[in-house]
Coordinates of C-alpha atoms and ligand atoms in Angstrom, one line a residue:
M300 CA 42.8 83.0 -195.7
V301 CA 40.6 81.5 -198.4
S302 CA 38.7 84.4 -200.0
D303 CA 35.0 84.5 -199.3
V304 CA 32.9 82.7 -201.9
S305 CA 29.8 84.0 -203.4
V306 CA 26.9 84.0 -201.0
D307 CA 24.8 82.5 -203.8
R308 CA 26.8 79.2 -203.6
L309 CA 24.8 78.1 -200.5
S310 CA 21.7 80.2 -200.7
V311 CA 19.3 77.3 -200.7
D312 CA 21.2 75.8 -197.8
A313 CA 21.0 79.1 -195.9
G314 CA 17.2 79.1 -196.4
L315 CA 16.9 75.6 -195.1
R316 CA 19.0 76.4 -192.1
A317 CA 16.9 79.4 -191.2
R318 CA 13.7 77.3 -191.5
A319 CA 15.2 74.4 -189.5
A320 CA 16.3 76.7 -186.7
K321 CA 12.7 77.4 -186.0
V322 CA 11.4 73.8 -186.0
V323 CA 14.3 71.5 -185.2
P324 CA 16.2 72.0 -181.9
G325 CA 19.7 73.2 -182.9
G326 CA 18.8 73.1 -186.6
V327 CA 20.6 69.7 -187.0
Y328 CA 21.8 67.6 -184.0
G329 CA 24.6 65.1 -183.6
H330 CA 27.8 64.8 -185.6
Q331 CA 26.1 65.5 -188.9
S332 CA 25.7 69.1 -187.8
V333 CA 28.3 71.2 -189.7
T334 CA 28.2 74.0 -187.0
S335 CA 31.7 73.0 -185.8
L336 CA 33.1 72.9 -189.3
P337 CA 34.7 75.8 -191.2
S338 CA 32.4 78.0 -193.1
G339 CA 31.8 76.8 -196.6
Y340 CA 30.3 73.4 -195.6
P341 CA 26.7 73.0 -196.8
Q342 CA 24.4 71.4 -194.2
Y343 CA 21.8 70.0 -196.6
M344 CA 22.3 67.5 -199.3
S345 CA 20.2 66.7 -202.4
R346 CA 21.6 63.6 -204.1
G347 CA 24.5 61.2 -204.6
L348 CA 25.8 59.0 -207.4
G349 CA 28.8 56.7 -207.2
S350 CA 31.6 58.6 -205.6
H351 CA 30.0 62.1 -206.0
V352 CA 27.4 64.0 -203.9
W353 CA 25.5 67.2 -204.5
D354 CA 24.3 69.6 -201.9
A355 CA 20.9 71.3 -201.8
D356 CA 22.2 74.1 -204.0
G357 CA 23.4 71.7 -206.6
N358 CA 27.2 72.0 -205.8
E359 CA 29.0 68.8 -206.6
Y360 CA 31.7 67.1 -204.4
I361 CA 33.8 64.0 -204.5
D362 CA 32.7 62.2 -201.4
L363 CA 35.4 61.2 -198.9
M364 CA 32.9 60.8 -196.0
C365 CA 30.6 58.3 -197.6
S366 CA 27.7 59.4 -195.3
W367 CA 30.0 58.7 -192.3
G368 CA 30.7 55.1 -193.5
P369 CA 27.5 53.5 -194.7
V370 CA 28.1 54.1 -198.4
I371 CA 30.8 51.5 -199.4
L372 CA 29.9 50.6 -203.0
G373 CA 29.1 54.2 -203.9
H374 CA 25.9 56.2 -203.8
R375 CA 22.9 54.5 -205.5
H376 CA 24.8 51.5 -206.6
P377 CA 22.7 50.0 -209.4
G378 CA 22.8 46.4 -208.1
V379 CA 21.8 47.5 -204.6
E380 CA 19.1 49.8 -205.8
A381 CA 17.6 47.1 -208.0
A382 CA 17.5 44.6 -205.1
A383 CA 15.9 47.3 -202.8
A384 CA 13.4 48.3 -205.5
R385 CA 12.4 44.7 -206.1
Q386 CA 11.7 44.2 -202.4
A387 CA 10.0 47.6 -202.1
A388 CA 7.6 46.5 -204.8
E389 CA 6.5 43.6 -202.6
A390 CA 6.6 45.1 -199.1
D391 CA 8.9 46.5 -196.5
C392 CA 7.4 46.9 -193.0
Q393 CA 5.0 44.0 -192.3
N394 CA 3.6 42.0 -189.4
G395 CA 6.8 40.0 -189.4
P396 CA 10.0 39.6 -191.2
S397 CA 10.3 38.4 -194.8
A398 CA 12.4 35.6 -196.1
R399 CA 15.1 38.2 -196.6
M400 CA 15.9 38.0 -192.9
V401 CA 16.6 34.3 -193.0
E402 CA 18.7 34.7 -196.1
L403 CA 20.7 37.5 -194.6
A404 CA 21.3 35.7 -191.4
E405 CA 22.6 32.8 -193.5
A406 CA 24.8 35.1 -195.6
M407 CA 26.3 36.9 -192.6
T408 CA 27.0 33.8 -190.6
Q409 CA 28.7 32.3 -193.7
M410 CA 30.7 35.4 -194.3
V411 CA 32.0 35.9 -190.7
D412 CA 34.0 33.1 -189.1
H413 CA 33.0 33.6 -185.5
A414 CA 29.2 33.9 -186.2
D415 CA 26.7 31.1 -185.6
W416 CA 23.7 33.4 -185.5
A417 CA 22.6 36.9 -186.4
M418 CA 20.0 39.4 -185.1
F419 CA 19.0 42.6 -186.9
S420 CA 18.1 46.1 -185.9
K421 CA 18.5 49.6 -187.5
N422 CA 21.6 51.4 -186.1
G423 CA 25.0 50.8 -184.8
T424 CA 23.9 52.0 -181.4
D425 CA 21.1 49.3 -181.3
A426 CA 23.7 46.7 -182.1
T427 CA 26.4 47.7 -179.5
T428 CA 23.7 48.2 -176.8
Q429 CA 22.2 44.7 -177.5
C430 CA 25.7 43.2 -177.3
L431 CA 26.0 44.5 -173.7
T432 CA 22.5 43.2 -172.8
I433 CA 23.3 39.8 -174.2
A434 CA 26.7 39.6 -172.4
R435 CA 25.0 40.5 -169.1
A436 CA 22.1 38.1 -169.7
A437 CA 24.6 35.3 -170.5
T438 CA 26.8 35.9 -167.5
G439 CA 24.4 37.3 -164.9
R440 CA 27.2 39.9 -164.2
R441 CA 27.1 43.7 -164.5
K442 CA 30.5 45.2 -165.4
I443 CA 31.6 46.1 -169.0
L444 CA 35.1 47.2 -169.9
V445 CA 35.1 50.1 -172.4
A446 CA 38.2 51.8 -173.9
T447 CA 38.6 55.4 -172.8
G448 CA 37.7 57.8 -175.7
A449 CA 36.1 55.1 -177.8
Y450 CA 32.8 55.8 -179.6
H451 CA 30.1 53.1 -179.5
G452 CA 27.0 55.2 -180.2
A453 CA 24.6 57.7 -178.8
D454 CA 22.6 55.8 -176.0
P455 CA 23.0 57.0 -172.4
W456 CA 25.7 54.4 -171.7
C457 CA 27.9 55.5 -174.6
T458 CA 27.1 59.0 -175.7
P459 CA 30.1 61.3 -175.6
N460 CA 27.9 64.2 -174.4
P461 CA 26.8 63.6 -170.8
R462 CA 23.9 66.1 -170.8
G463 CA 20.8 64.3 -169.6
V464 CA 22.7 61.2 -168.7
L465 CA 22.7 59.8 -165.2
P466 CA 25.8 58.4 -163.4
E467 CA 23.6 55.3 -163.0
D468 CA 23.4 54.9 -166.8
R469 CA 27.2 54.3 -166.7
A470 CA 27.6 52.9 -163.3
H471 CA 29.0 49.6 -164.4
L472 CA 31.3 50.7 -167.1
V473 CA 35.0 50.4 -166.3
P474 CA 37.7 52.1 -168.5
Y475 CA 40.8 50.6 -170.0
R476 CA 43.3 52.0 -172.6
Y477 CA 43.3 50.7 -176.2
N478 CA 46.3 48.6 -177.0
D479 CA 47.3 48.5 -173.3
L480 CA 46.8 45.0 -172.0
A481 CA 48.1 45.8 -168.6
S482 CA 45.3 48.4 -168.2
V483 CA 42.8 45.6 -169.1
D484 CA 44.3 43.3 -166.6
A485 CA 44.2 46.0 -163.9
A486 CA 40.5 46.8 -164.7
M487 CA 39.6 43.1 -164.6
A488 CA 41.3 42.8 -161.2
V489 CA 39.1 45.7 -159.8
V490 CA 36.0 44.2 -161.3
G491 CA 36.7 40.7 -160.0
D492 CA 34.0 38.1 -160.7
D493 CA 31.4 40.7 -161.9
L494 CA 32.7 41.1 -165.5
A495 CA 30.1 40.5 -168.2
G496 CA 32.1 41.8 -171.2
V497 CA 34.8 43.8 -172.9
V498 CA 34.0 46.1 -175.8
V499 CA 36.7 46.9 -178.3
S500 CA 36.8 48.4 -181.7
P501 CA 38.9 46.8 -184.5
I502 CA 41.2 49.9 -184.6
R503 CA 41.4 52.8 -182.3
H504 CA 39.4 55.5 -184.1
D505 CA 38.6 58.0 -181.4
I506 CA 37.5 61.4 -182.6
S507 CA 40.3 64.0 -183.3
V508 CA 43.3 61.7 -182.5
D509 CA 45.5 59.8 -184.9
L510 CA 44.1 56.4 -185.6
E511 CA 45.9 53.4 -184.1
L512 CA 46.0 49.9 -185.5
P513 CA 45.6 47.1 -183.0
D514 CA 48.7 45.5 -181.6
P515 CA 48.1 41.8 -182.5
A516 CA 49.4 40.9 -179.0
F517 CA 46.7 43.2 -177.5
A518 CA 44.0 41.5 -179.5
A519 CA 45.1 38.0 -178.7
G520 CA 45.6 39.0 -175.0
L521 CA 42.1 40.4 -174.8
R522 CA 40.8 37.1 -176.1
S523 CA 42.8 35.1 -173.4
L524 CA 41.7 37.4 -170.6
C525 CA 38.1 37.1 -171.6
N526 CA 38.5 33.3 -171.8
R527 CA 40.0 33.3 -168.3
S528 CA 37.3 35.5 -166.8
G529 CA 34.3 34.0 -168.7
A530 CA 33.4 37.5 -170.0
A531 CA 32.2 38.1 -173.6
L532 CA 34.6 39.7 -176.0
I533 CA 32.5 42.2 -178.0
L534 CA 34.0 43.6 -181.2
D535 CA 32.4 46.9 -182.3
D536 CA 32.7 46.5 -186.1
V537 CA 30.1 49.2 -186.8
R538 CA 32.6 51.6 -188.5
C539 CA 35.3 49.3 -189.8
G540 CA 33.1 46.4 -190.8
L541 CA 33.6 45.3 -194.5
R542 CA 36.1 48.2 -195.1
L543 CA 39.0 46.3 -193.7
H544 CA 38.1 42.7 -194.4
H545 CA 35.3 40.7 -196.0
G546 CA 34.4 39.3 -192.7
S547 CA 35.1 40.3 -189.1
S548 CA 37.9 42.9 -189.0
W549 CA 40.0 40.9 -186.5
E550 CA 39.9 37.7 -188.7
P551 CA 43.3 38.6 -190.2
L552 CA 44.7 38.8 -186.7
G553 CA 43.2 35.3 -185.9
V554 CA 41.1 36.7 -183.0
A555 CA 37.5 35.8 -182.8
P556 CA 35.1 37.8 -180.6
D557 CA 32.0 36.2 -178.9
L558 CA 29.7 39.0 -180.2
S559 CA 30.2 41.6 -182.9
A560 CA 28.1 44.7 -183.7
W561 CA 27.6 45.8 -187.3
S562 CA 25.8 48.6 -189.1
K563 CA 26.9 51.4 -191.5
A564 CA 28.3 49.7 -194.6
I565 CA 26.4 46.4 -194.4
A566 CA 23.5 47.7 -196.6
N567 CA 25.3 50.4 -198.6
G568 CA 23.3 53.2 -197.0
Y569 CA 20.0 51.5 -196.1
A570 CA 19.3 51.5 -192.4
L571 CA 20.3 48.2 -190.9
G572 CA 22.1 47.0 -187.8
A573 CA 23.2 43.5 -186.9
I574 CA 24.7 41.5 -184.1
L575 CA 26.6 38.3 -184.8
G576 CA 27.3 35.8 -182.1
R577 CA 28.7 32.4 -181.1
D578 CA 26.6 29.4 -180.2
S579 CA 27.5 29.8 -176.5
L580 CA 25.5 33.1 -176.4
R581 CA 22.6 31.9 -178.5
E582 CA 20.4 31.2 -175.6
A583 CA 21.2 34.5 -173.9
A584 CA 20.4 36.3 -177.2
R585 CA 17.1 34.5 -177.4
S586 CA 16.2 35.3 -173.8
I587 CA 16.4 39.1 -173.9
Y588 CA 13.5 41.4 -175.1
T589 CA 14.7 43.5 -178.0
T590 CA 12.8 44.8 -181.0
G591 CA 11.7 47.9 -182.9
S592 CA 8.8 48.7 -185.2
F593 CA 11.1 48.9 -188.2
W594 CA 13.7 46.4 -187.4
F595 CA 12.4 43.7 -189.6
G596 CA 12.0 45.9 -192.7
A597 CA 12.7 43.8 -195.7
V598 CA 14.1 46.5 -198.1
S599 CA 17.2 47.2 -196.1
M600 CA 17.8 43.5 -195.8
A601 CA 17.4 43.0 -199.5
A602 CA 19.9 45.9 -200.0
S603 CA 22.3 44.2 -197.6
L604 CA 22.1 40.8 -199.4
A605 CA 23.0 42.6 -202.6
T606 CA 25.7 44.6 -201.0
L607 CA 27.4 41.6 -199.4
Q608 CA 27.4 39.7 -202.7
I609 CA 28.8 42.7 -204.7
L610 CA 31.5 43.3 -202.1
E611 CA 32.6 39.7 -202.5
D612 CA 32.3 39.4 -206.3
E613 CA 34.1 42.7 -206.9
D614 CA 36.7 42.4 -204.1
T615 CA 35.8 45.8 -203.0
V616 CA 38.2 45.7 -200.0
G617 CA 41.1 45.2 -202.5
R618 CA 39.8 48.0 -204.6
M619 CA 39.5 50.4 -201.7
V620 CA 43.1 49.4 -200.6
D621 CA 44.4 50.3 -204.1
I622 CA 42.5 53.6 -204.3
G623 CA 43.3 54.5 -200.7
S624 CA 47.0 53.8 -201.2
R625 CA 47.0 56.1 -204.3
L626 CA 45.4 58.8 -202.2
R627 CA 47.7 58.4 -199.3
R628 CA 50.8 58.4 -201.5
G629 CA 49.7 61.6 -203.2
L630 CA 48.8 63.4 -200.0
A631 CA 52.2 62.4 -198.4
E632 CA 54.1 63.7 -201.5
Q633 CA 52.2 66.9 -201.6
A634 CA 52.7 67.6 -197.9
G635 CA 56.4 67.0 -198.4
A636 CA 56.6 69.2 -201.4
H637 CA 54.9 72.0 -199.4
G638 CA 57.3 71.4 -196.5
I639 CA 54.3 70.6 -194.2
D640 CA 54.6 68.0 -191.4
I641 CA 51.5 65.8 -191.4
S642 CA 50.4 62.5 -190.0
L643 CA 48.3 60.1 -192.1
S644 CA 47.0 57.4 -189.8
G645 CA 44.6 54.5 -190.0
P646 CA 44.1 51.9 -192.8
V647 CA 44.2 53.5 -196.2
Q648 CA 40.5 52.8 -196.7
M649 CA 39.8 55.0 -193.6
P650 CA 42.5 57.6 -193.6
F651 CA 42.9 60.4 -191.1
L652 CA 45.1 63.5 -191.8
T653 CA 46.4 65.7 -189.0
F654 CA 49.0 68.5 -189.0
A655 CA 52.0 68.4 -186.6
G656 CA 51.4 70.7 -183.6
D657 CA 47.9 71.6 -184.8
D658 CA 46.3 71.1 -181.4
D659 CA 43.4 73.4 -182.0
F660 CA 42.8 72.0 -185.6
A661 CA 43.3 75.5 -187.0
L662 CA 45.4 74.2 -189.9
A663 CA 43.0 71.3 -190.5
D664 CA 40.2 73.8 -190.8
V665 CA 42.1 75.8 -193.4
F666 CA 42.8 72.6 -195.3
A667 CA 39.2 71.4 -195.0
R668 CA 37.7 74.8 -196.1
Q669 CA 39.9 74.9 -199.2
A670 CA 38.9 71.3 -199.9
I671 CA 35.1 71.9 -199.6
L672 CA 35.3 75.0 -201.8
G673 CA 37.3 73.0 -204.3
G674 CA 34.6 70.2 -204.4
V675 CA 36.1 67.6 -202.1
W676 CA 34.1 66.5 -199.1
L677 CA 36.4 65.5 -196.2
H678 CA 36.5 66.1 -192.5
P679 CA 39.1 68.0 -190.4
R680 CA 38.6 66.0 -187.2
H681 CA 37.3 62.6 -188.1
N682 CA 38.7 59.8 -190.3
W683 CA 37.5 59.8 -193.9
F684 CA 36.0 56.8 -195.8
V685 CA 37.1 55.6 -199.2
S686 CA 34.4 53.8 -201.2
G687 CA 34.6 51.1 -203.9
A688 CA 33.1 53.7 -206.4
M689 CA 36.2 56.0 -206.3
D690 CA 38.4 55.6 -209.3
E691 CA 41.8 56.8 -210.2
A692 CA 40.4 60.0 -211.8
D693 CA 38.6 60.8 -208.6
V694 CA 41.8 60.5 -206.6
D695 CA 43.7 62.7 -209.1
Q696 CA 40.9 65.3 -208.9
V697 CA 41.0 65.1 -205.1
L698 CA 44.8 65.5 -205.2
S699 CA 44.6 68.6 -207.4
V700 CA 42.3 70.2 -204.8
T701 CA 44.4 69.1 -201.8
D702 CA 47.6 70.5 -203.5
A703 CA 45.9 73.9 -203.4
A704 CA 44.7 73.2 -199.8
F705 CA 48.3 72.3 -198.6
G706 CA 49.4 75.6 -200.3
Q707 CA 46.8 77.5 -198.3
V708 CA 48.0 75.8 -195.1
A709 CA 51.6 76.6 -195.9
R710 CA 50.7 80.3 -196.5
S711 CA 48.6 80.4 -193.3
G712 CA 51.8 79.7 -191.2
S713 CA 52.7 77.4 -188.4
P714 CA 50.2 76.4 -185.7
S715 CA 49.6 78.9 -183.0
Ligands
PLP94 C1 32.5 52.4 -183.9 C2 31.0 52.8 -183.8 N1 30.2 52.2 -183.1 C3 28.9 52.6 -183.0 C4 28.4 53.6 -183.7 C5 27.0 54.0 -183.7 O1 26.3 53.8 -184.9 P1 25.0 54.6 -185.2 O2 25.3 56.0 -185.4 O3 24.5 53.9 -186.4 O4 24.0 54.4 -184.1 C6 29.3 54.3 -184.6 C7 28.8 55.5 -185.4 O5 29.6 56.3 -185.8 C8 30.6 53.9 -184.6 O6 31.5 54.6 -185.4

């Protein structure tokens, strides 16, 4: 076992947790809560810069979670911060949108092949939920096909925790299996002429299972089945968007959805969601009622405009592929040298590490605890995120910590 660290290391954190326990249900809710993580993880953060973050006690970490995806250029990227500050000096939340909304819709429809129009909101859940509403408004049908185990957000129709959710909230969702076209076909046969849409993520990134890339034949087959049935193909690009490709994540496969949902990385950490759609769904998108008090905030849109431009100018996807490849090679070599059987799945920009036979994630927890104590923030059960701010020195520093973490795993023995 990793020896216990000084209690002082997280003393500010402990104080904040104790205060939160009295005034916030559960202390912290949702997946940002560290209660299911090994001891040693701080709950509260103070700041970030580039590829590094600091917790409330001032401990520094190389960040391999990137705020669960939103930070793609690095924390407080100067170009993004300058654009956001310029806009903030004018206004953010007003009686209507600023010119930034029009500019951003132009930029996103130019960047993404399938997009003829854009609408904005705040979170990924806003975007995926609006996609379903638009598909239903367009078709006048009820059923939506959703892959078993997929995460599309935290609204009643999609939250992974069914507490407080009614069967009626999910009454018209029909499951299929990712990368299994026959299961889609079978689900469509059951649904008949009531199918409004099919939601799919660019890769299979369900929690706690190895990531799976899309079979190109599956993606193309989904497109044809949607064409045949008149249903909308909805790509949930909230997590992968802009990390895999500077455009829709399925563009390299030659498959264009009818609607796509975006958030996370599009504004480098500023709160913004987006839906992009085809002309054929423009009237349906216009016809629904959807809005929020903060959805037209101009600061996050200014941040997004800067983010998109920098991503393009600096070929950040290429940079993340290089850095992610260096990390993956290093991890694979280290595991081999320690005689540990691991799986490294997913694109190198969004890697996921699991240990063979580690069904209860006990080895992953040993590894993660050693990493966090060594100053590397990664997650034992969820894919990690590489940012464009990571450099070779960061990767080498991460690898020096993971080498010790693999050593700890080797000493802790085989999975129970
Ligand atoms: C694929 C996917 N869709 C939707 C969401 C929901 O996004 P948000 O948490 O911004 O509501 C997430 C969030 O992790 C996601 O990964």
